Amino acid sequence: MDNRFATAFVIACVLSLISTIYMAASIGTDFWYEYRSPVQENSNESNKNIWNEFDSDEADEKTYSDALFRFNGSMGLWRRCIRTPRNAEEGDSSAERAESSDVITKCMSLSLNEQFMEKFLDPGNHNSGIDLLRTYLWRCQFLLPFVSLGLMCFGALVGLLACICRSLYPTIATGILHLLAGLCTLGAVGCYVAGVELLHQKLELPENVSGEFGWSFCLACVSAPLQFMASALFIWAAHTNRKEYTLVKAYRVA
Amino acid sequence: MPRSPGTRLKPAKYIPVATAAALLVGSSTLFFVFTCPWLTRAVSPAIPVYNGIIFLFVLANFSMATFMDPGVFPRADEDEDKEDDFRAPLYKNVDVRGIQVRMKWCATCHFYRPPRCSHCSVCDNCVEDFDHHCPWVNNCIGRRNYRYFFLFLLSLSAHMVGVVAFGLVYVLNHSEGLGATHTTITMAVMCVAGLFFIPVIGLTGFHVVLVTRGRTTNEQVTGKFRGGVNPFTRGCYGNVEHVLCSPLAPRYVVEPPRLPLAARLKPPFFRPELLERAAPLKVKLSDNGLKSSLGHSKSKGSLDRLDEKPLDLGPPLPPKAEASTFISDRQTPRPTSAESTLSVQRTSPPTPAMYKFRPAFPTAPKTPFCGPGEQVPDSLTLGEDSIHSLDFASEPSLDLPDYAPGGLHTAYPPSPPLSAADTFSGALRSLSLKATGRRGGDHMALQPLRSEGAPPTPHRSLFAPHALPNRNGSLSYDSLLNPSSPGGHACPAHPSASMAGYHSPYLHPGVLGDPPRPPPRSFSPVLGPRPREPSPVRYDNLSRTIMASIQERKDREERERLLRSQADSLFGDSGVYDAPSSYSLQQASVLSEGPRGPVLRYGSRDDLVAGPGFGGARNPALQTSMSSLSSAVSRAPRTSSSSLQADLANNNAPGPRPSSGSHRSPARQVPPSPPGTPRSPSYMGPKAVAFIHTDLPEPPPSLAMQRDHPQLKTPPSKLNGQSPGLARLGPAAGPPGPIASPARHTLVKKVSGVGGTTYEISV
């Protein structure tokens, strides 16, 4: 009888560990959303301007969004990257074009100020009103993954203390914390999807450009059910173990 | 488990299951994240759906195999184990479809294992249709979870095939970009899946063969049916159907013990209450024994009492035989009465008090002379109730009619009437001596006040008869209140009683005294038959108390509860002196005829009176106690505050009293019953007449009382104190002797009843 509770506890720990790793990986990488762009003309002057303005501090949402659309951009929670073949930067040299086929990547990290900056109804127009929905969606999608990760770490700490105290009953708290972490992860994923859809409504994608969710987003989606499974196992092990202990106590009293 | 997980949790035991879970979940999720997106776009969206469904199936079967009870047989109970374990042969053969199958004795579980059942050393349990203990799920695979284990293997094999195949497709299509993240992770997942693919496929194939043959791994490995025929096979299709489609086997371990646990939870809460109520009753009997033994020791000095000793020893023998007959009767109780007792005991714990009271009604009118003796048999039955608690209701009804004739039969032949009278007088003298000595010591301060009151003017002497009964009433009141009432309630009542007696001469209650005189005169013709009855009843009381003392002595040897015995001694006080207190209460009721009006006004106090009244087991006692309490309450406002405070301090000094009161509280819940009213006039009549006769010889008893108090202060004076008793017999020998003797006996009982409480407190 005791063996099964211990087994449930062990499996719950394994699932919690896997989901923690996935959550950390999804936060640390920047492949939440990817754009696939056709090959651009090297001689195009406007493309060079877009490329150069991408990493400038004065770029607004419309400017860097155009860059993402044209140069295979990818967005993360706190960083965005664009990449293009090396030939585009070299200019008109036809000889070097045939030799090098390397991809150049340029990334720009978002500062905390930019993370919590207001979004405008018209992405390019500063004078238009503030879009509260997109602003808060953006903030939530940034904060919730960290909250989820924190809750899981705290739950792990509680579980560790429970093992030190040689009692499985406190793992109910661990289970509840993992349940909350799972809800936070689902919330983050939902906010991200909504934010991207609203952005695409404001700034329509150019022709021949397609966007899709990346593997970081998939990792976040997968870690949520793992957290729910771990939560269920923790609560089951603690609750059933507690119930049997109560029965044993009653039996001794009798 | 929660207290000592360290000793039971072996980390090595859980490594396989942790590894299995990690690889299963980790590899599958990575495959879904890094490989399926491209497959969805390039090949078909059905691929992730197919793999997802199989993965969920794998997880479900893995969980069922891990957390399900495999079919554990519970171990044999101690009762089953005692006989079989010593004379059990190691093997026992049984026929299964005409084939001899051997059943082995399991030394750990203490039973013969059924066929195909084996003991798992890891789980330390016998499992039905034991297949093997799987470390990857950390559980035994038995009859109940073998199906899920088998399906887990099948679905896992399918899942691994899918992952490896689709991973290979992905890698081949991205051979030019092997350095990319997706390709690298996909190759890692393929390596893991491929590494475990061969063992899993092999295990799956092995179990497919076993299922088709209808065998278990344990039987296959041990070569059980190597040479013979397997009696458990049902044919290929039948075997597969049995594994996959048969109904789930029942669980043996958890359900049966839970039900008795729920039932057993109730008894622990009922038993201590019954014990607490039974203990004071037993101690009452033990107190009777103590006092009787002390009386005998004191009587050694006199020749008459030496002669009385053999008479006292004689009566207890026949009652023992009667007790044995009662036990035989109880073994065959009436079914209706037994059921009623069981139901009542479960529903209402205070049933013992109710059952004491109920049988008294029908038996009392049949044998009126047994009335005063009812208390003793009740206490005996209560003592025996502890042994046979289930037969509580039937005992009093059976005991009362049987005791009466037996007691009478044994009382008359061994001793002539004169010797009987001597025995009663001797016992009463000893009790009165103890009581007066203790009473004097406790009330040192009050004696000078009373002595000052004694030599007043002849005007006050005219009211002296009122003073005496008032004092007796207060004494009886104290005896009632001290043991039974809680500390808080006793404080205001006790001082009011004692002070009321003291203040009565100053208040000149002559006007109150006049009304009760004419009613007792109307009862004068009742005197004729009454004096004959009391003598045999009192003798019965003594014999029964002796028998009870013997039984209680045995109980003492069995149980050594020092703390409870101290508390129970207080209970014993009330129990022992219920009889004399009731007599004094009956006489006090005559005086209280005047304040009957205030009785109605103090209805709330009557509820308090009900408790000790029921303890006495007499309805007239109830009414008399109610009247006495009401009279005391009416007199309470007349007392001074300083005296009240002093009495409060005295009452607070004995700590154990409130505890005894709390124990008594459930009895008070029983309300007084109306059938008691018709008996009161018959009992009150003779008492009132006796009181009138006692008024005539006023000066001699007052003088005797004055002399007794100072002489009893010292131990040698006790011997001198006996001479005043003889002096009391002098007036009894006169022409009003037969009428006056019972009256004086009642007076003596009053004093002894009060003193008894103080005596027990000192002990």
JSON list of N, CA, C and O in Angstrom, two decimals, chain A residues 1-4 6-8 10 14-15 22 166-167 212 215 222 226 229 241 245 250-252 254, chain B residues 1-3 5-6 8-9 13-14 25-26 29-30 33-34 41 66-67 138 182 251 261 264-265 268:
[
{"chain": "A", "resi": 1, "resn": "MET", "atom": "N", "xyz": [0.84, -1.20, 0.00]},
{"chain": "A", "resi": 1, "resn": "MET", "atom": "CA", "xyz": [0.00, 0.00, 0.00]},
{"chain": "A", "resi": 1, "resn": "MET", "atom": "C", "xyz": [0.87, 1.25, 0.00]},
{"chain": "A", "resi": 1, "resn": "MET", "atom": "O", "xyz": [0.65, 2.18, -0.74]},
{"chain": "A", "resi": 2, "resn": "ASP", "atom": "N", "xyz": [1.88, 1.28, 0.87]},
{"chain": "A", "resi": 2, "resn": "ASP", "atom": "CA", "xyz": [2.75, 2.45, 0.90]},
{"chain": "A", "resi": 2, "resn": "ASP", "atom": "C", "xyz": [3.55, 2.58, -0.38]},
{"chain": "A", "resi": 2, "resn": "ASP", "atom": "O", "xyz": [3.88, 3.68, -0.80]},
{"chain": "A", "resi": 3, "resn": "ASN", "atom": "N", "xyz": [3.87, 1.46, -1.00]},
{"chain": "A", "resi": 3, "resn": "ASN", "atom": "CA", "xyz": [4.71, 1.48, -2.19]},
{"chain": "A", "resi": 3, "resn": "ASN", "atom": "C", "xyz": [4.07, 2.31, -3.29]},
{"chain": "A", "resi": 3, "resn": "ASN", "atom": "O", "xyz": [4.77, 3.04, -4.01]},
{"chain": "A", "resi": 4, "resn": "ARG", "atom": "N", "xyz": [2.78, 2.22, -3.44]},
{"chain": "A", "resi": 4, "resn": "ARG", "atom": "CA", "xyz": [2.15, 2.93, -4.54]},
{"chain": "A", "resi": 4, "resn": "ARG", "atom": "C", "xyz": [2.19, 4.43, -4.33]},
{"chain": "A", "resi": 4, "resn": "ARG", "atom": "O", "xyz": [2.35, 5.19, -5.28]},
{"chain": "A", "resi": 6, "resn": "ALA", "atom": "N", "xyz": [4.51, 6.08, -2.72]},
{"chain": "A", "resi": 6, "resn": "ALA", "atom": "CA", "xyz": [5.88, 6.49, -2.99]},
{"chain": "A", "resi": 6, "resn": "ALA", "atom": "C", "xyz": [6.14, 6.51, -4.49]},
{"chain": "A", "resi": 6, "resn": "ALA", "atom": "O", "xyz": [6.81, 7.42, -5.01]},
{"chain": "A", "resi": 7, "resn": "THR", "atom": "N", "xyz": [5.59, 5.52, -5.21]},
{"chain": "A", "resi": 7, "resn": "THR", "atom": "CA", "xyz": [5.77, 5.50, -6.66]},
{"chain": "A", "resi": 7, "resn": "THR", "atom": "C", "xyz": [5.11, 6.72, -7.29]},
{"chain": "A", "resi": 7, "resn": "THR", "atom": "O", "xyz": [5.68, 7.37, -8.18]},
{"chain": "A", "resi": 8, "resn": "ALA", "atom": "N", "xyz": [3.90, 7.04, -6.84]},
{"chain": "A", "resi": 8, "resn": "ALA", "atom": "CA", "xyz": [3.22, 8.23, -7.37]},
{"chain": "A", "resi": 8, "resn": "ALA", "atom": "C", "xyz": [4.04, 9.48, -7.09]},
{"chain": "A", "resi": 8, "resn": "ALA", "atom": "O", "xyz": [4.16, 10.36, -7.94]},
{"chain": "A", "resi": 10, "resn": "VAL", "atom": "N", "xyz": [7.28, 9.69, -6.75]},
{"chain": "A", "resi": 10, "resn": "VAL", "atom": "CA", "xyz": [8.47, 9.70, -7.60]},
{"chain": "A", "resi": 10, "resn": "VAL", "atom": "C", "xyz": [8.11, 10.12, -9.02]},
{"chain": "A", "resi": 10, "resn": "VAL", "atom": "O", "xyz": [8.78, 10.96, -9.63]},
{"chain": "A", "resi": 14, "resn": "VAL", "atom": "N", "xyz": [9.33, 13.39, -11.29]},
{"chain": "A", "resi": 14, "resn": "VAL", "atom": "CA", "xyz": [9.92, 13.31, -12.63]},
{"chain": "A", "resi": 14, "resn": "VAL", "atom": "C", "xyz": [9.17, 14.24, -13.58]},
{"chain": "A", "resi": 14, "resn": "VAL", "atom": "O", "xyz": [9.77, 15.01, -14.34]},
{"chain": "A", "resi": 15, "resn": "LEU", "atom": "N", "xyz": [7.85, 14.19, -13.54]},
{"chain": "A", "resi": 15, "resn": "LEU", "atom": "CA", "xyz": [7.06, 15.05, -14.42]},
{"chain": "A", "resi": 15, "resn": "LEU", "atom": "C", "xyz": [7.30, 16.51, -14.10]},
{"chain": "A", "resi": 15, "resn": "LEU", "atom": "O", "xyz": [7.38, 17.36, -15.01]},
{"chain": "A", "resi": 22, "resn": "TYR", "atom": "N", "xyz": [11.35, 22.22, -19.54]},
{"chain": "A", "resi": 22, "resn": "TYR", "atom": "CA", "xyz": [10.69, 22.74, -20.74]},
{"chain": "A", "resi": 22, "resn": "TYR", "atom": "C", "xyz": [10.33, 24.21, -20.57]},
{"chain": "A", "resi": 22, "resn": "TYR", "atom": "O", "xyz": [10.49, 25.02, -21.49]},
{"chain": "A", "resi": 166, "resn": "ARG", "atom": "N", "xyz": [10.13, 13.69, 6.53]},
{"chain": "A", "resi": 166, "resn": "ARG", "atom": "CA", "xyz": [9.64, 12.32, 6.45]},
{"chain": "A", "resi": 166, "resn": "ARG", "atom": "C", "xyz": [8.13, 12.27, 6.53]},
{"chain": "A", "resi": 166, "resn": "ARG", "atom": "O", "xyz": [7.56, 11.46, 7.24]},
{"chain": "A", "resi": 167, "resn": "SER", "atom": "N", "xyz": [7.47, 13.10, 5.78]},
{"chain": "A", "resi": 167, "resn": "SER", "atom": "CA", "xyz": [6.02, 13.08, 5.76]},
{"chain": "A", "resi": 167, "resn": "SER", "atom": "C", "xyz": [5.56, 13.45, 4.36]},
{"chain": "A", "resi": 167, "resn": "SER", "atom": "O", "xyz": [6.09, 14.39, 3.76]},
{"chain": "A", "resi": 212, "resn": "GLU", "atom": "N", "xyz": [4.19, 31.26, -38.30]},
{"chain": "A", "resi": 212, "resn": "GLU", "atom": "CA", "xyz": [3.73, 30.09, -37.56]},
{"chain": "A", "resi": 212, "resn": "GLU", "atom": "C", "xyz": [4.40, 30.10, -36.19]},
{"chain": "A", "resi": 212, "resn": "GLU", "atom": "O", "xyz": [5.46, 30.73, -36.01]},
{"chain": "A", "resi": 215, "resn": "TRP", "atom": "N", "xyz": [9.02, 26.29, -31.92]},
{"chain": "A", "resi": 215, "resn": "TRP", "atom": "CA", "xyz": [9.13, 25.17, -30.98]},
{"chain": "A", "resi": 215, "resn": "TRP", "atom": "C", "xyz": [9.18, 25.63, -29.53]},
{"chain": "A", "resi": 215, "resn": "TRP", "atom": "O", "xyz": [8.85, 24.87, -28.63]},
{"chain": "A", "resi": 222, "resn": "VAL", "atom": "N", "xyz": [3.36, 22.09, -24.11]},
{"chain": "A", "resi": 222, "resn": "VAL", "atom": "CA", "xyz": [3.51, 20.73, -23.59]},
{"chain": "A", "resi": 222, "resn": "VAL", "atom": "C", "xyz": [3.73, 20.73, -22.08]},
{"chain": "A", "resi": 222, "resn": "VAL", "atom": "O", "xyz": [3.28, 19.82, -21.37]},
{"chain": "A", "resi": 226, "resn": "LEU", "atom": "N", "xyz": [1.93, 18.56, -18.41]},
{"chain": "A", "resi": 226, "resn": "LEU", "atom": "CA", "xyz": [2.84, 17.86, -17.51]},
{"chain": "A", "resi": 226, "resn": "LEU", "atom": "C", "xyz": [2.69, 18.39, -16.08]},
{"chain": "A", "resi": 226, "resn": "LEU", "atom": "O", "xyz": [2.72, 17.62, -15.11]},
{"chain": "A", "resi": 229, "resn": "MET", "atom": "N", "xyz": [-0.49, 16.94, -14.63]},
{"chain": "A", "resi": 229, "resn": "MET", "atom": "CA", "xyz": [-0.33, 15.54, -14.24]},
{"chain": "A", "resi": 229, "resn": "MET", "atom": "C", "xyz": [0.47, 15.42, -12.94]},
{"chain": "A", "resi": 229, "resn": "MET", "atom": "O", "xyz": [0.10, 14.66, -12.05]},
{"chain": "A", "resi": 241, "resn": "ASN", "atom": "N", "xyz": [-2.63, 8.97, 1.33]},
{"chain": "A", "resi": 241, "resn": "ASN", "atom": "CA", "xyz": [-1.75, 8.61, 2.44]},
{"chain": "A", "resi": 241, "resn": "ASN", "atom": "C", "xyz": [-2.28, 9.19, 3.74]},
{"chain": "A", "resi": 241, "resn": "ASN", "atom": "O", "xyz": [-2.28, 8.56, 4.79]},
{"chain": "A", "resi": 245, "resn": "TYR", "atom": "N", "xyz": [-3.67, 7.16, 7.10]},
{"chain": "A", "resi": 245, "resn": "TYR", "atom": "CA", "xyz": [-3.08, 7.46, 8.41]},
{"chain": "A", "resi": 245, "resn": "TYR", "atom": "C", "xyz": [-4.18, 7.74, 9.42]},
{"chain": "A", "resi": 245, "resn": "TYR", "atom": "O", "xyz": [-4.14, 7.31, 10.56]},
{"chain": "A", "resi": 250, "resn": "ALA", "atom": "N", "xyz": [-7.47, 6.04, 14.06]},
{"chain": "A", "resi": 250, "resn": "ALA", "atom": "CA", "xyz": [-8.75, 5.69, 14.66]},
{"chain": "A", "resi": 250, "resn": "ALA", "atom": "C", "xyz": [-8.71, 4.26, 15.18]},
{"chain": "A", "resi": 250, "resn": "ALA", "atom": "O", "xyz": [-9.24, 3.96, 16.26]},
{"chain": "A", "resi": 251, "resn": "TYR", "atom": "N", "xyz": [-8.07, 3.40, 14.42]},
{"chain": "A", "resi": 251, "resn": "TYR", "atom": "CA", "xyz": [-8.01, 2.00, 14.84]},
{"chain": "A", "resi": 251, "resn": "TYR", "atom": "C", "xyz": [-7.25, 1.88, 16.15]},
{"chain": "A", "resi": 251, "resn": "TYR", "atom": "O", "xyz": [-7.62, 1.14, 17.04]},
{"chain": "A", "resi": 252, "resn": "ARG", "atom": "N", "xyz": [-6.18, 2.64, 16.29]},
{"chain": "A", "resi": 252, "resn": "ARG", "atom": "CA", "xyz": [-5.40, 2.57, 17.52]},
{"chain": "A", "resi": 252, "resn": "ARG", "atom": "C", "xyz": [-6.22, 3.08, 18.70]},
{"chain": "A", "resi": 252, "resn": "ARG", "atom": "O", "xyz": [-6.16, 2.53, 19.79]},
{"chain": "A", "resi": 254, "resn": "ALA", "atom": "N", "xyz": [-9.40, 2.92, 18.98]},
{"chain": "A", "resi": 254, "resn": "ALA", "atom": "CA", "xyz": [-10.36, 1.87, 19.31]},
{"chain": "A", "resi": 254, "resn": "ALA", "atom": "C", "xyz": [-9.68, 0.77, 20.10]},
{"chain": "A", "resi": 254, "resn": "ALA", "atom": "O", "xyz": [-10.26, 0.21, 21.02]},
{"chain": "B", "resi": 1, "resn": "MET", "atom": "N", "xyz": [3.59, 4.92, 7.49]},
{"chain": "B", "resi": 1, "resn": "MET", "atom": "CA", "xyz": [4.24, 5.50, 6.33]},
{"chain": "B", "resi": 1, "resn": "MET", "atom": "C", "xyz": [4.64, 6.95, 6.56]},
{"chain": "B", "resi": 1, "resn": "MET", "atom": "O", "xyz": [5.77, 7.33, 6.31]},
{"chain": "B", "resi": 2, "resn": "PRO", "atom": "N", "xyz": [3.73, 7.82, 6.96]},
{"chain": "B", "resi": 2, "resn": "PRO", "atom": "CA", "xyz": [4.16, 9.22, 7.10]},
{"chain": "B", "resi": 2, "resn": "PRO", "atom": "C", "xyz": [5.18, 9.41, 8.20]},
{"chain": "B", "resi": 2, "resn": "PRO", "atom": "O", "xyz": [5.98, 10.33, 8.14]},
{"chain": "B", "resi": 3, "resn": "ARG", "atom": "N", "xyz": [5.16, 8.54, 9.21]},
{"chain": "B", "resi": 3, "resn": "ARG", "atom": "CA", "xyz": [6.09, 8.75, 10.31]},
{"chain": "B", "resi": 3, "resn": "ARG", "atom": "C", "xyz": [7.48, 8.24, 10.00]},
{"chain": "B", "resi": 3, "resn": "ARG", "atom": "O", "xyz": [8.46, 8.81, 10.45]},
{"chain": "B", "resi": 5, "resn": "PRO", "atom": "N", "xyz": [9.04, 7.31, 6.62]},
{"chain": "B", "resi": 5, "resn": "PRO", "atom": "CA", "xyz": [9.28, 7.03, 5.20]},
{"chain": "B", "resi": 5, "resn": "PRO", "atom": "C", "xyz": [10.73, 6.70, 4.93]},
{"chain": "B", "resi": 5, "resn": "PRO", "atom": "O", "xyz": [11.05, 6.00, 3.97]},
{"chain": "B", "resi": 6, "resn": "GLY", "atom": "N", "xyz": [11.64, 7.22, 5.75]},
{"chain": "B", "resi": 6, "resn": "GLY", "atom": "CA", "xyz": [13.05, 6.95, 5.51]},
{"chain": "B", "resi": 6, "resn": "GLY", "atom": "C", "xyz": [13.36, 5.48, 5.56]},
{"chain": "B", "resi": 6, "resn": "GLY", "atom": "O", "xyz": [14.11, 4.96, 4.73]},
{"chain": "B", "resi": 8, "resn": "ARG", "atom": "N", "xyz": [11.31, 2.98, 5.05]},
{"chain": "B", "resi": 8, "resn": "ARG", "atom": "CA", "xyz": [10.64, 2.21, 4.01]},
{"chain": "B", "resi": 8, "resn": "ARG", "atom": "C", "xyz": [11.04, 2.64, 2.61]},
{"chain": "B", "resi": 8, "resn": "ARG", "atom": "O", "xyz": [11.01, 1.84, 1.68]},
{"chain": "B", "resi": 9, "resn": "LEU", "atom": "N", "xyz": [11.36, 3.91, 2.42]},
{"chain": "B", "resi": 9, "resn": "LEU", "atom": "CA", "xyz": [11.68, 4.40, 1.09]},
{"chain": "B", "resi": 9, "resn": "LEU", "atom": "C", "xyz": [13.12, 4.01, 0.75]},
{"chain": "B", "resi": 9, "resn": "LEU", "atom": "O", "xyz": [14.06, 4.58, 1.28]},
{"chain": "B", "resi": 13, "resn": "LYS", "atom": "N", "xyz": [14.93, 1.41, -5.12]},
{"chain": "B", "resi": 13, "resn": "LYS", "atom": "CA", "xyz": [13.70, 0.75, -5.54]},
{"chain": "B", "resi": 13, "resn": "LYS", "atom": "C", "xyz": [12.94, 1.56, -6.56]},
{"chain": "B", "resi": 13, "resn": "LYS", "atom": "O", "xyz": [12.18, 1.01, -7.36]},
{"chain": "B", "resi": 14, "resn": "TYR", "atom": "N", "xyz": [13.11, 2.86, -6.55]},
{"chain": "B", "resi": 14, "resn": "TYR", "atom": "CA", "xyz": [12.32, 3.73, -7.41]},
{"chain": "B", "resi": 14, "resn": "TYR", "atom": "C", "xyz": [13.08, 4.24, -8.61]},
{"chain": "B", "resi": 14, "resn": "TYR", "atom": "O", "xyz": [12.53, 5.01, -9.40]},
{"chain": "B", "resi": 25, "resn": "VAL", "atom": "N", "xyz": [7.90, 10.04, -21.10]},
{"chain": "B", "resi": 25, "resn": "VAL", "atom": "CA", "xyz": [7.32, 11.36, -21.24]},
{"chain": "B", "resi": 25, "resn": "VAL", "atom": "C", "xyz": [8.26, 12.29, -21.99]},
{"chain": "B", "resi": 25, "resn": "VAL", "atom": "O", "xyz": [7.85, 13.02, -22.90]},
{"chain": "B", "resi": 26, "resn": "GLY", "atom": "N", "xyz": [9.53, 12.27, -21.64]},
{"chain": "B", "resi": 26, "resn": "GLY", "atom": "CA", "xyz": [10.47, 13.19, -22.25]},
{"chain": "B", "resi": 26, "resn": "GLY", "atom": "C", "xyz": [10.63, 12.95, -23.74]},
{"chain": "B", "resi": 26, "resn": "GLY", "atom": "O", "xyz": [10.52, 13.88, -24.55]},
{"chain": "B", "resi": 29, "resn": "THR", "atom": "N", "xyz": [7.37, 13.86, -25.72]},
{"chain": "B", "resi": 29, "resn": "THR", "atom": "CA", "xyz": [7.08, 15.29, -25.84]},
{"chain": "B", "resi": 29, "resn": "THR", "atom": "C", "xyz": [8.07, 15.97, -26.77]},
{"chain": "B", "resi": 29, "resn": "THR", "atom": "O", "xyz": [7.71, 16.84, -27.56]},
{"chain": "B", "resi": 30, "resn": "LEU", "atom": "N", "xyz": [9.34, 15.60, -26.70]},
{"chain": "B", "resi": 30, "resn": "LEU", "atom": "CA", "xyz": [10.32, 16.19, -27.61]},
{"chain": "B", "resi": 30, "resn": "LEU", "atom": "C", "xyz": [9.99, 15.85, -29.06]},
{"chain": "B", "resi": 30, "resn": "LEU", "atom": "O", "xyz": [10.11, 16.69, -29.96]},
{"chain": "B", "resi": 33, "resn": "VAL", "atom": "N", "xyz": [7.25, 18.09, -30.19]},
{"chain": "B", "resi": 33, "resn": "VAL", "atom": "CA", "xyz": [7.60, 19.51, -30.30]},
{"chain": "B", "resi": 33, "resn": "VAL", "atom": "C", "xyz": [8.50, 19.77, -31.49]},
{"chain": "B", "resi": 33, "resn": "VAL", "atom": "O", "xyz": [8.31, 20.74, -32.23]},
{"chain": "B", "resi": 34, "resn": "PHE", "atom": "N", "xyz": [9.48, 18.93, -31.71]},
{"chain": "B", "resi": 34, "resn": "PHE", "atom": "CA", "xyz": [10.51, 19.24, -32.70]},
{"chain": "B", "resi": 34, "resn": "PHE", "atom": "C", "xyz": [10.33, 18.53, -34.03]},
{"chain": "B", "resi": 34, "resn": "PHE", "atom": "O", "xyz": [10.82, 19.00, -35.05]},
{"chain": "B", "resi": 41, "resn": "ARG", "atom": "N", "xyz": [3.26, 19.70, -41.79]},
{"chain": "B", "resi": 41, "resn": "ARG", "atom": "CA", "xyz": [3.23, 20.50, -43.02]},
{"chain": "B", "resi": 41, "resn": "ARG", "atom": "C", "xyz": [3.62, 19.68, -44.24]},
{"chain": "B", "resi": 41, "resn": "ARG", "atom": "O", "xyz": [3.02, 19.81, -45.30]},
{"chain": "B", "resi": 66, "resn": "THR", "atom": "N", "xyz": [0.69, 0.74, -12.80]},
{"chain": "B", "resi": 66, "resn": "THR", "atom": "CA", "xyz": [1.52, 1.18, -11.68]},
{"chain": "B", "resi": 66, "resn": "THR", "atom": "C", "xyz": [0.71, 1.32, -10.40]},
{"chain": "B", "resi": 66, "resn": "THR", "atom": "O", "xyz": [1.13, 0.87, -9.34]},
{"chain": "B", "resi": 67, "resn": "PHE", "atom": "N", "xyz": [-0.46, 1.93, -10.47]},
{"chain": "B", "resi": 67, "resn": "PHE", "atom": "CA", "xyz": [-1.17, 2.31, -9.26]},
{"chain": "B", "resi": 67, "resn": "PHE", "atom": "C", "xyz": [-2.33, 1.38, -8.92]},
{"chain": "B", "resi": 67, "resn": "PHE", "atom": "O", "xyz": [-3.03, 1.63, -7.95]},
{"chain": "B", "resi": 138, "resn": "ASN", "atom": "N", "xyz": [7.12, -0.56, -10.73]},
{"chain": "B", "resi": 138, "resn": "ASN", "atom": "CA", "xyz": [7.24, -0.65, -9.28]},
{"chain": "B", "resi": 138, "resn": "ASN", "atom": "C", "xyz": [5.98, -1.23, -8.66]},
{"chain": "B", "resi": 138, "resn": "ASN", "atom": "O", "xyz": [5.44, -0.71, -7.68]},
{"chain": "B", "resi": 182, "resn": "HIS", "atom": "N", "xyz": [16.30, 21.22, -34.60]},
{"chain": "B", "resi": 182, "resn": "HIS", "atom": "CA", "xyz": [15.25, 20.21, -34.77]},
{"chain": "B", "resi": 182, "resn": "HIS", "atom": "C", "xyz": [15.85, 18.87, -35.14]},
{"chain": "B", "resi": 182, "resn": "HIS", "atom": "O", "xyz": [15.47, 17.83, -34.59]},
{"chain": "B", "resi": 251, "resn": "ARG", "atom": "N", "xyz": [-11.41, -6.71, -5.35]},
{"chain": "B", "resi": 251, "resn": "ARG", "atom": "CA", "xyz": [-10.29, -6.33, -4.50]},
{"chain": "B", "resi": 251, "resn": "ARG", "atom": "C", "xyz": [-10.52, -6.87, -3.10]},
{"chain": "B", "resi": 251, "resn": "ARG", "atom": "O", "xyz": [-11.61, -6.76, -2.55]},
{"chain": "B", "resi": 261, "resn": "LEU", "atom": "N", "xyz": [-13.88, -0.96, 10.87]},
{"chain": "B", "resi": 261, "resn": "LEU", "atom": "CA", "xyz": [-13.29, 0.21, 11.51]},
{"chain": "B", "resi": 261, "resn": "LEU", "atom": "C", "xyz": [-14.36, 1.24, 11.82]},
{"chain": "B", "resi": 261, "resn": "LEU", "atom": "O", "xyz": [-14.39, 1.82, 12.90]},
{"chain": "B", "resi": 264, "resn": "ARG", "atom": "N", "xyz": [-16.25, 0.06, 14.77]},
{"chain": "B", "resi": 264, "resn": "ARG", "atom": "CA", "xyz": [-15.50, 0.07, 16.02]},
{"chain": "B", "resi": 264, "resn": "ARG", "atom": "C", "xyz": [-15.28, 1.46, 16.57]},
{"chain": "B", "resi": 264, "resn": "ARG", "atom": "O", "xyz": [-14.91, 1.61, 17.72]},
{"chain": "B", "resi": 265, "resn": "LEU", "atom": "N", "xyz": [-15.49, 2.48, 15.75]},
{"chain": "B", "resi": 265, "resn": "LEU", "atom": "CA", "xyz": [-15.22, 3.82, 16.25]},
{"chain": "B", "resi": 265, "resn": "LEU", "atom": "C", "xyz": [-16.15, 4.18, 17.40]},
{"chain": "B", "resi": 265, "resn": "LEU", "atom": "O", "xyz": [-15.81, 4.95, 18.27]},
{"chain": "B", "resi": 268, "resn": "PRO", "atom": "N", "xyz": [-15.33, 2.94, 21.63]},
{"chain": "B", "resi": 268, "resn": "PRO", "atom": "CA", "xyz": [-14.40, 3.65, 22.52]},
{"chain": "B", "resi": 268, "resn": "PRO", "atom": "C", "xyz": [-15.02, 4.85, 23.20]},
{"chain": "B", "resi": 268, "resn": "PRO", "atom": "O", "xyz": [-14.64, 5.20, 24.31]}
]
